[in-house]
Amino acid sequence: MTDKLDRRQLKTKQLLREAFVKLIREKGYEGITVSDLTRKANINRGTFYLHYKDVLDLRDHLKAEFHQGLLAIVSHLEPGELFKAASEGKVYDGLVRLYEYFDAQADFFEVMLGPKGDLTFARLLKDTIEERMNEKIAKITTGRKDVLVPPDVLIAYMASAQLGFVLHWLQTGRKQSPRELAQMLTHIMYLGPLKAVGFQAN
Amino acid sequence: MTDKLDRRQLKTKQLLREAFVKLIREKGYEGITVSDLTRKANINRGTFYLHYKDVLDLRDHLKAEFHQGLLAIVSHLEPGELFKAASEGKVYDGLVRLYEYFDAQADFFEVMLGPKGDLTFARLLKDTIEERMNEKIAKITTGRKDVLVPPDVLIAYMASAQLGFVLHWLQTGRKQSPRELAQMLTHIMYLGPLKAVGFQAN
DNA sequence: GTGATTAATGAACACTGTGTCCATTATAAA
DNA sequence: TTTATAATGGACACAGTGTTCATTAATCAC
């Protein structure tokens, strides 16, 4: 994966990566050209093609990087543990770790997932959450008859929800700590959104 | 809004609109050019510019159309009604109407929100849901101290969730009826995702 | 139907960006 | 210091853009 790279190559890739994020922030992801990138990075246009096929290729490499980082964390999450912690009024630690990752990489995620960013990245994250949940939840519900909602539907719901949840946090200045985030998500997951926001049975 | 249009103009716009959806289906949204569109629609390239500024402009006009359609329905939704219906084991009719709209326009939504589609459209829909919820939910929670999760956070969660829910349905062949969809969403909203999928307190 | 109106066409224009060369220069590694 | 190779600058043909304009064709109002 990580071929041993010449310093020069590392530097070039680093410059391109920075130029990419800057350009998204400045003029939005759509319509970034190779010429834009090399101008901003102050490198020769031909040099770009020594590393990437085109702008989409550069984007996909960046996406893959962060995808890996996320996978490493998400693969350890256990919905059963979340439910257990929630029913005992505790916070599931796996969630805290997940939000700590987003917090640490916030600069990148904020731009990339923001209004000017690249939404295919959002899709990738959602799909990742979804796949992992599928593995975990499938085990639990096989053979049961009392499920009110098919697991695949529910997983689609939750995966989108959790991404939207993080996104909102990123785009409103990250006012809560990762632990507070986990606490809130636990409430919503356990009680359901309606009761979590204060609707009361009467 | 709807200026009285020459038949020729209507026809041109119709052709462009069909070409756009076809091209997304065939080669993906990214990288569709004006030349692609006019070739596919069999019209003169110059003609395109008599109607739209560029590809993004065409896209935005299409988005706006469906946005209007959705607004008309979403603006009538009442979370309170949803909670009431849910606690009585009923289905909230507003939701059924919403899903009927997606069902009727499924061809367009499926392509546009699909893997090759335009994700800014997904964002627009999410924002629409979010804004409307904000209006409704804000009334309920003002002055209350017992909310476990701030309304804005919860709304971000729900808006994303509901979009993901519909998206999954569109992309898995629309196996459920709008009423069944509404039923499922009601369960999730009322019980929370964990209990809805079958986790049990013990 | 006829004539006035206006949309669509085809062809040209300068311009920007693409992807690929290649000889030359600069820099890192052994 | 030598050897390897990354980066450069300049060139190339090509595709797409956005605009203009005279010409053709369709529609609308009468």
Coordinates of C-alpha atoms (C1' of nucleotides) in Angstrom, one line a residue:
Chain A
M1 CA 0.0 0.0 0.0
T2 CA 2.4 2.6 1.2
D3 CA 5.2 2.3 -1.4
K4 CA 8.4 3.9 -0.1
L5 CA 8.2 7.3 -1.6
D6 CA 10.8 9.9 -2.6
R7 CA 10.6 13.0 -0.5
R8 CA 9.8 14.9 -3.7
Q9 CA 6.8 12.8 -4.4
L10 CA 5.5 13.1 -0.8
K11 CA 5.9 16.9 -1.0
T12 CA 4.0 17.0 -4.3
K13 CA 1.2 14.9 -3.0
Q14 CA 1.0 17.0 0.1
L15 CA 0.8 20.2 -1.9
L16 CA -1.9 18.8 -4.1
R17 CA -3.9 17.6 -1.2
E18 CA -3.7 21.0 0.5
A19 CA -4.6 22.8 -2.7
F20 CA -7.6 20.5 -3.1
V21 CA -9.0 21.3 0.3
K22 CA -8.4 25.0 -0.1
L23 CA -10.1 25.1 -3.4
I24 CA -13.1 23.3 -2.1
R25 CA -13.3 25.9 0.7
E26 CA -12.9 28.8 -1.8
K27 CA -14.8 27.9 -4.9
G28 CA -16.6 24.6 -4.1
Y29 CA -15.8 21.1 -5.2
E30 CA -17.7 21.2 -8.4
G31 CA -15.5 22.5 -11.2
I32 CA -12.1 22.2 -9.7
T33 CA -9.7 21.6 -12.6
V34 CA -6.2 20.1 -12.8
S35 CA -5.0 23.6 -13.8
D36 CA -6.6 25.1 -10.7
L37 CA -4.9 22.5 -8.5
T38 CA -1.4 22.9 -10.0
R39 CA -1.7 26.7 -10.0
K40 CA -2.7 26.7 -6.3
A41 CA -0.1 24.2 -5.4
N42 CA 2.6 25.9 -7.5
I43 CA 3.7 22.9 -9.3
N44 CA 3.9 22.0 -13.0
R45 CA 0.7 20.8 -14.6
G46 CA 2.5 17.8 -16.1
T47 CA 3.6 16.8 -12.6
F48 CA 0.0 16.2 -11.6
Y49 CA -0.3 13.5 -14.2
L50 CA 2.8 11.7 -12.8
H51 CA 0.7 11.0 -9.7
Y52 CA -3.0 11.0 -10.6
K53 CA -5.1 10.2 -13.6
D54 CA -7.4 13.2 -13.2
V55 CA -9.2 15.2 -10.5
L56 CA -11.5 12.4 -9.7
D57 CA -8.6 10.1 -9.2
L58 CA -7.0 12.5 -6.7
R59 CA -10.4 12.8 -4.9
D60 CA -10.8 9.0 -4.7
H61 CA -7.4 8.6 -3.2
L62 CA -8.2 11.1 -0.5
K63 CA -11.5 9.5 0.1
A64 CA -9.9 6.0 0.4
E65 CA -7.5 7.3 3.1
F66 CA -10.2 8.5 5.4
H67 CA -12.3 5.6 4.6
Q68 CA -9.6 3.3 6.0
G69 CA -9.4 5.3 9.2
L70 CA -13.1 5.1 9.7
L71 CA -13.3 1.4 9.0
A72 CA -10.8 0.7 11.7
I73 CA -13.1 2.2 14.3
V74 CA -16.5 1.2 13.0
S75 CA -15.6 -2.5 12.7
H76 CA -15.4 -2.7 16.5
L77 CA -18.9 -1.3 17.2
E78 CA -21.5 -3.6 18.6
P79 CA -25.1 -2.6 18.6
G80 CA -25.8 -5.1 21.4
E81 CA -23.3 -3.3 23.6
L82 CA -25.0 0.0 22.7
F83 CA -28.4 -1.3 23.8
K84 CA -27.0 -2.7 27.0
A85 CA -25.2 0.5 27.9
A86 CA -28.3 2.5 27.0
S87 CA -30.6 0.4 29.2
E88 CA -28.2 0.9 32.1
G89 CA -28.1 4.7 31.6
K90 CA -24.5 4.5 30.5
V91 CA -22.6 5.7 27.4
Y92 CA -21.3 3.2 24.9
D93 CA -17.6 3.7 24.7
G94 CA -17.3 2.6 21.0
L95 CA -19.4 5.6 20.0
V96 CA -17.1 7.9 21.9
R97 CA -14.1 6.6 20.0
L98 CA -15.9 7.1 16.7
Y99 CA -16.7 10.7 17.5
E100 CA -13.2 11.3 18.7
Y101 CA -12.0 10.3 15.2
F102 CA -14.3 12.8 13.5
D103 CA -13.2 15.4 16.0
A104 CA -9.5 14.8 15.3
Q105 CA -10.0 15.0 11.6
A106 CA -12.6 17.7 11.7
D107 CA -10.8 20.1 9.4
F108 CA -10.9 17.7 6.5
F109 CA -14.4 16.3 7.2
E110 CA -15.9 19.7 7.7
V111 CA -14.9 21.0 4.3
M112 CA -15.4 17.7 2.5
L113 CA -18.8 17.1 3.9
G114 CA -19.9 20.7 3.9
P115 CA -22.1 22.6 1.5
K116 CA -19.3 23.1 -1.0
G117 CA -17.8 19.7 -0.5
D118 CA -17.9 16.4 -2.3
L119 CA -21.0 14.5 -1.5
T120 CA -19.8 11.2 -2.9
F121 CA -17.7 11.2 0.2
A122 CA -20.8 11.4 2.4
R123 CA -22.2 8.5 0.4
L124 CA -19.1 6.4 1.1
L125 CA -19.3 7.1 4.8
K126 CA -22.9 6.1 4.9
D127 CA -22.3 2.9 2.9
T128 CA -19.5 2.0 5.3
I129 CA -21.7 2.5 8.4
E130 CA -24.4 0.5 6.6
E131 CA -22.2 -2.4 5.7
R132 CA -20.9 -2.8 9.1
M133 CA -24.3 -2.6 10.7
N134 CA -25.5 -5.2 8.4
E135 CA -23.0 -7.7 9.6
K136 CA -23.8 -7.0 13.2
I137 CA -27.6 -6.7 13.1
A138 CA -28.1 -9.7 10.8
K139 CA -26.9 -12.0 13.5
I140 CA -29.4 -10.7 16.0
T141 CA -32.5 -10.8 14.0
T142 CA -32.1 -14.1 12.1
G143 CA -34.9 -16.4 13.0
R144 CA -36.9 -13.9 15.0
K145 CA -40.5 -13.2 14.2
D146 CA -41.1 -10.2 16.3
V147 CA -39.2 -7.6 14.4
L148 CA -41.5 -4.7 13.6
V149 CA -39.2 -3.3 10.8
P150 CA -37.0 -5.3 8.4
P151 CA -33.4 -5.0 9.4
D152 CA -32.2 -3.7 6.1
V153 CA -34.7 -0.8 6.2
L154 CA -33.8 0.0 9.7
I155 CA -30.1 -0.1 9.0
A156 CA -30.6 2.3 6.1
Y157 CA -32.5 4.6 8.4
M158 CA -29.8 4.5 11.2
A159 CA -26.8 4.8 8.9
S160 CA -28.2 8.0 7.3
A161 CA -29.3 9.3 10.7
Q162 CA -25.9 8.8 12.3
L163 CA -24.1 10.5 9.4
G164 CA -26.6 13.4 9.5
F165 CA -26.0 13.6 13.2
V166 CA -22.3 14.0 12.9
L167 CA -22.6 16.3 10.0
H168 CA -24.8 18.7 11.9
W169 CA -22.3 18.7 14.7
L170 CA -19.4 19.4 12.4
Q171 CA -21.2 22.2 10.7
T172 CA -22.4 24.0 13.9
G173 CA -19.0 24.5 15.4
R174 CA -18.6 21.2 17.2
K175 CA -20.2 22.5 20.4
Q176 CA -20.4 19.2 22.2
S177 CA -17.6 16.8 23.2
P178 CA -17.4 13.4 21.7
R179 CA -18.7 11.9 24.9
E180 CA -21.7 14.3 25.0
L181 CA -22.4 13.3 21.4
A182 CA -22.4 9.7 22.2
Q183 CA -24.7 10.4 25.1
M184 CA -27.2 12.1 22.9
L185 CA -27.1 9.4 20.2
T186 CA -27.6 6.8 22.9
H187 CA -30.8 8.5 24.1
I188 CA -32.2 8.8 20.6
M189 CA -31.5 5.2 19.7
Y190 CA -32.9 3.9 23.0
L191 CA -36.0 6.1 23.3
G192 CA -36.7 7.0 19.7
P193 CA -36.5 10.5 18.4
L194 CA -40.0 11.5 19.4
K195 CA -39.6 10.8 23.1
A196 CA -36.0 12.0 23.1
V197 CA -37.2 15.4 22.0
G198 CA -39.8 15.5 24.7
F199 CA -43.1 14.1 23.4
Q200 CA -44.9 12.4 26.3
A201 CA -47.3 9.6 26.3
N202 CA -50.6 10.6 28.0
Chain B
M1 CA -43.0 31.4 -12.7
T2 CA -44.5 29.5 -15.6
D3 CA -44.2 31.9 -18.4
K4 CA -46.4 31.0 -21.3
L5 CA -44.1 29.0 -23.5
D6 CA -43.9 28.3 -27.1
R7 CA -44.5 24.6 -28.0
R8 CA -41.0 24.6 -29.4
Q9 CA -39.5 25.8 -26.2
L10 CA -41.5 23.2 -24.2
K11 CA -40.3 20.5 -26.5
T12 CA -36.7 21.5 -26.3
K13 CA -36.8 21.6 -22.5
Q14 CA -38.5 18.3 -22.4
L15 CA -35.8 16.8 -24.6
L16 CA -33.0 18.2 -22.5
R17 CA -34.6 17.0 -19.4
E18 CA -35.0 13.4 -20.7
A19 CA -31.4 13.5 -22.1
F20 CA -30.2 14.6 -18.7
V21 CA -31.9 11.7 -16.8
K22 CA -30.7 9.2 -19.5
L23 CA -27.2 10.4 -19.3
I24 CA -27.1 10.1 -15.5
R25 CA -28.3 6.6 -15.8
E26 CA -25.8 5.7 -18.5
K27 CA -22.6 7.5 -17.6
G28 CA -23.3 9.1 -14.2
Y29 CA -23.9 12.7 -13.3
E30 CA -20.3 13.7 -13.0
G31 CA -18.9 14.9 -16.3
I32 CA -22.1 15.4 -18.3
T33 CA -21.3 18.1 -20.8
V34 CA -23.5 20.5 -22.8
S35 CA -22.3 18.6 -25.9
D36 CA -23.4 15.3 -24.4
L37 CA -26.9 16.7 -23.7
T38 CA -27.5 18.2 -27.1
R39 CA -26.1 15.2 -28.9
K40 CA -28.4 12.9 -26.9
A41 CA -31.4 15.3 -27.3
N42 CA -30.7 15.8 -30.9
I43 CA -30.8 19.5 -30.8
N44 CA -28.3 22.2 -31.8
R45 CA -25.7 23.0 -29.1
G46 CA -26.5 26.7 -29.4
T47 CA -30.1 26.0 -28.6
F48 CA -29.1 24.8 -25.2
Y49 CA -27.8 28.3 -24.4
L50 CA -31.1 29.9 -25.3
H51 CA -32.6 28.1 -22.2
Y52 CA -29.8 27.5 -19.7
K53 CA -26.6 29.1 -18.7
D54 CA -24.7 25.8 -18.3
V55 CA -25.2 22.2 -17.1
L56 CA -25.5 23.3 -13.5
D57 CA -28.2 25.7 -14.4
L58 CA -30.2 23.0 -16.1
R59 CA -29.7 20.8 -13.1
D60 CA -30.8 23.5 -10.7
H61 CA -34.0 24.1 -12.6
L62 CA -34.9 20.5 -12.4
K63 CA -34.1 20.3 -8.7
A64 CA -36.2 23.3 -8.0
E65 CA -39.2 21.7 -9.7
F66 CA -39.2 18.7 -7.5
H67 CA -38.3 20.7 -4.5
Q68 CA -41.6 22.7 -5.0
G69 CA -43.5 19.5 -5.2
L70 CA -42.1 18.2 -2.0
L71 CA -42.5 21.4 -0.2
A72 CA -46.2 21.4 -0.9
I73 CA -46.5 18.1 1.0
V74 CA -44.0 18.5 3.8
S75 CA -45.4 21.8 4.9
H76 CA -48.5 20.0 6.1
L77 CA -46.7 17.4 8.3
E78 CA -47.2 17.7 12.0
P79 CA -44.9 15.7 14.3
G80 CA -47.5 16.0 17.1
E81 CA -50.0 14.2 14.9
L82 CA -47.4 11.5 14.1
F83 CA -46.8 10.9 17.8
K84 CA -50.5 10.8 18.5
A85 CA -51.2 8.3 15.8
A86 CA -48.2 6.2 16.8
S87 CA -49.3 6.0 20.4
E88 CA -52.7 4.8 19.3
G89 CA -51.1 2.2 17.0
K90 CA -52.3 4.1 13.9
V91 CA -50.5 5.3 10.8
Y92 CA -50.1 9.0 10.3
D93 CA -51.7 9.9 7.0
G94 CA -49.4 12.8 6.3
L95 CA -46.5 10.4 5.9
V96 CA -48.5 8.2 3.6
R97 CA -49.1 11.2 1.3
L98 CA -45.4 12.0 1.4
Y99 CA -44.4 8.5 0.3
E100 CA -47.0 8.5 -2.4
Y101 CA -45.3 11.5 -3.9
F102 CA -42.0 9.7 -4.0
D103 CA -43.7 6.7 -5.4
A104 CA -45.3 8.7 -8.2
Q105 CA -42.1 10.4 -9.2
A106 CA -39.9 7.4 -8.5
D107 CA -38.3 7.3 -11.9
F108 CA -36.8 10.7 -11.5
F109 CA -35.9 10.3 -7.8
E110 CA -34.4 6.9 -8.2
V111 CA -31.9 8.1 -10.9
M112 CA -31.2 11.4 -9.3
L113 CA -30.6 10.1 -5.8
G114 CA -29.0 6.9 -6.9
P115 CA -25.3 6.0 -7.0
K116 CA -24.7 7.8 -10.3
G117 CA -27.0 10.7 -9.4
D118 CA -26.6 14.2 -8.2
L119 CA -26.0 14.3 -4.5
T120 CA -26.7 18.0 -4.2
F121 CA -30.2 17.0 -4.8
A122 CA -30.2 14.7 -1.8
R123 CA -28.8 17.6 0.2
L124 CA -31.6 19.9 -0.9
L125 CA -34.2 17.4 0.1
K126 CA -32.6 16.9 3.5
D127 CA -32.5 20.6 4.1
T128 CA -36.1 20.9 3.1
I129 CA -37.2 18.3 5.6
E130 CA -34.9 19.9 8.2
E131 CA -36.3 23.4 7.8
R132 CA -39.9 22.3 8.0
M133 CA -39.2 20.2 11.1
N134 CA -37.5 23.1 12.7
E135 CA -40.7 25.2 12.4
K136 CA -42.8 22.5 13.9
I137 CA -40.6 21.1 16.6
A138 CA -39.4 24.5 17.9
K139 CA -43.0 25.3 19.1
I140 CA -43.2 22.2 21.1
T141 CA -39.9 22.4 23.0
T142 CA -39.7 26.0 23.8
G143 CA -39.6 26.5 27.5
R144 CA -39.3 22.8 28.3
K145 CA -36.5 21.6 30.5
D146 CA -36.9 17.9 30.1
V147 CA -35.6 17.5 26.6
L148 CA -32.8 15.0 26.6
V149 CA -31.4 16.0 23.2
P150 CA -31.4 19.6 21.8
P151 CA -34.0 19.9 19.1
D152 CA -31.6 21.1 16.4
V153 CA -29.5 18.0 16.9
L154 CA -32.5 15.7 16.8
I155 CA -33.9 17.3 13.8
A156 CA -30.6 16.8 11.9
Y157 CA -30.8 13.2 12.9
M158 CA -34.3 12.7 11.8
A159 CA -34.1 14.6 8.5
S160 CA -31.1 12.5 7.4
A161 CA -32.7 9.3 8.7
Q162 CA -35.9 9.9 6.8
L163 CA -34.1 10.7 3.6
G164 CA -32.0 7.5 4.0
F165 CA -35.1 5.6 4.6
V166 CA -36.8 6.7 1.4
L167 CA -33.6 6.3 -0.5
H168 CA -33.2 2.7 0.5
W169 CA -36.8 2.0 -0.5
L170 CA -36.2 3.6 -3.9
Q171 CA -33.1 1.6 -4.5
T172 CA -34.3 -1.8 -3.5
G173 CA -37.2 -1.9 -5.9
R174 CA -39.9 -0.2 -3.9
K175 CA -41.1 -3.4 -2.3
Q176 CA -43.4 -1.8 0.2
S177 CA -46.5 0.3 -0.4
P178 CA -46.4 4.0 0.8
R179 CA -48.7 3.0 3.7
E180 CA -46.4 0.2 4.8
L181 CA -43.5 2.6 4.6
A182 CA -45.4 5.0 6.8
Q183 CA -46.2 2.2 9.2
M184 CA -42.5 1.3 9.5
L185 CA -41.3 4.8 10.0
T186 CA -43.9 5.3 12.7
H187 CA -42.6 2.3 14.6
I188 CA -39.1 3.5 14.4
M189 CA -39.9 7.0 15.5
Y190 CA -42.1 5.9 18.4
L191 CA -40.0 3.0 19.7
G192 CA -36.5 4.0 18.6
P193 CA -34.5 2.0 16.2
L194 CA -33.1 -0.4 18.7
K195 CA -36.4 -1.7 20.0
A196 CA -37.9 -1.5 16.5
V197 CA -35.4 -4.0 15.2
G198 CA -36.0 -6.3 18.1
F199 CA -33.7 -5.6 21.0
Q200 CA -35.5 -6.3 24.3
A201 CA -35.1 -4.9 27.7
N202 CA -34.3 -7.6 30.2
Chain C
dG1 C1' -54.8 30.5 -44.6
dT2 C1' -51.4 34.4 -44.4
dG3 C1' -48.1 37.3 -42.3
dA4 C1' -45.6 38.6 -38.3
dT5 C1' -43.0 36.7 -34.7
dT6 C1' -39.7 34.1 -32.6
dA7 C1' -37.4 29.6 -31.8
dA8 C1' -34.0 26.5 -33.7
dT9 C1' -30.2 25.7 -36.8
dG10 C1' -25.5 25.5 -38.6
dA11 C1' -21.2 27.4 -38.9
dA12 C1' -17.7 30.1 -37.2
dC13 C1' -15.0 32.4 -33.4
dA14 C1' -11.6 32.8 -29.5
dC15 C1' -10.7 30.7 -25.4
dT16 C1' -9.8 27.3 -21.5
dG17 C1' -8.7 23.0 -20.1
dT18 C1' -7.0 18.1 -21.2
dG19 C1' -3.8 14.5 -21.6
dT20 C1' 0.5 13.3 -23.5
dC21 C1' 5.1 14.1 -25.2
dC22 C1' 10.2 15.2 -24.6
dA23 C1' 14.5 17.3 -23.7
dT24 C1' 16.3 19.7 -19.7
dT25 C1' 17.1 20.8 -14.9
dA26 C1' 17.0 19.8 -10.0
dT27 C1' 17.0 16.9 -6.2
dA28 C1' 17.2 12.8 -3.5
dA29 C1' 19.5 8.2 -2.5
dA30 C1' 23.3 4.9 -2.7
Chain D
dT1 C1' 30.2 11.9 -6.3
dT2 C1' 27.6 9.1 -9.1
dT3 C1' 23.3 7.3 -10.4
dA4 C1' 18.5 7.4 -10.5
dT5 C1' 14.4 9.7 -10.9
dA6 C1' 11.2 13.5 -9.9
dA7 C1' 9.9 18.0 -11.5
dT8 C1' 10.0 21.4 -15.1
dG9 C1' 8.7 24.1 -19.2
dG10 C1' 7.2 24.0 -23.5
dA11 C1' 4.8 21.9 -27.2
dC12 C1' 1.1 19.2 -29.4
dA13 C1' -3.7 17.9 -31.0
dC14 C1' -8.0 17.6 -29.2
dA15 C1' -12.6 18.4 -26.8
dG16 C1' -15.7 21.4 -24.8
dT17 C1' -17.3 26.2 -23.8
dG18 C1' -19.9 30.3 -24.6
dT19 C1' -21.0 33.7 -28.0
dT20 C1' -22.4 35.7 -32.5
dC21 C1' -25.0 35.9 -36.8
dA22 C1' -27.3 35.0 -40.9
dT23 C1' -30.6 31.5 -42.4
dT24 C1' -34.4 28.3 -41.9
dA25 C1' -38.6 26.6 -39.8
dA26 C1' -42.3 26.4 -36.7
dT27 C1' -46.0 28.7 -34.1
dC28 C1' -49.2 32.2 -33.0
dA29 C1' -52.6 35.8 -33.7
dC30 C1' -55.5 37.6 -37.0

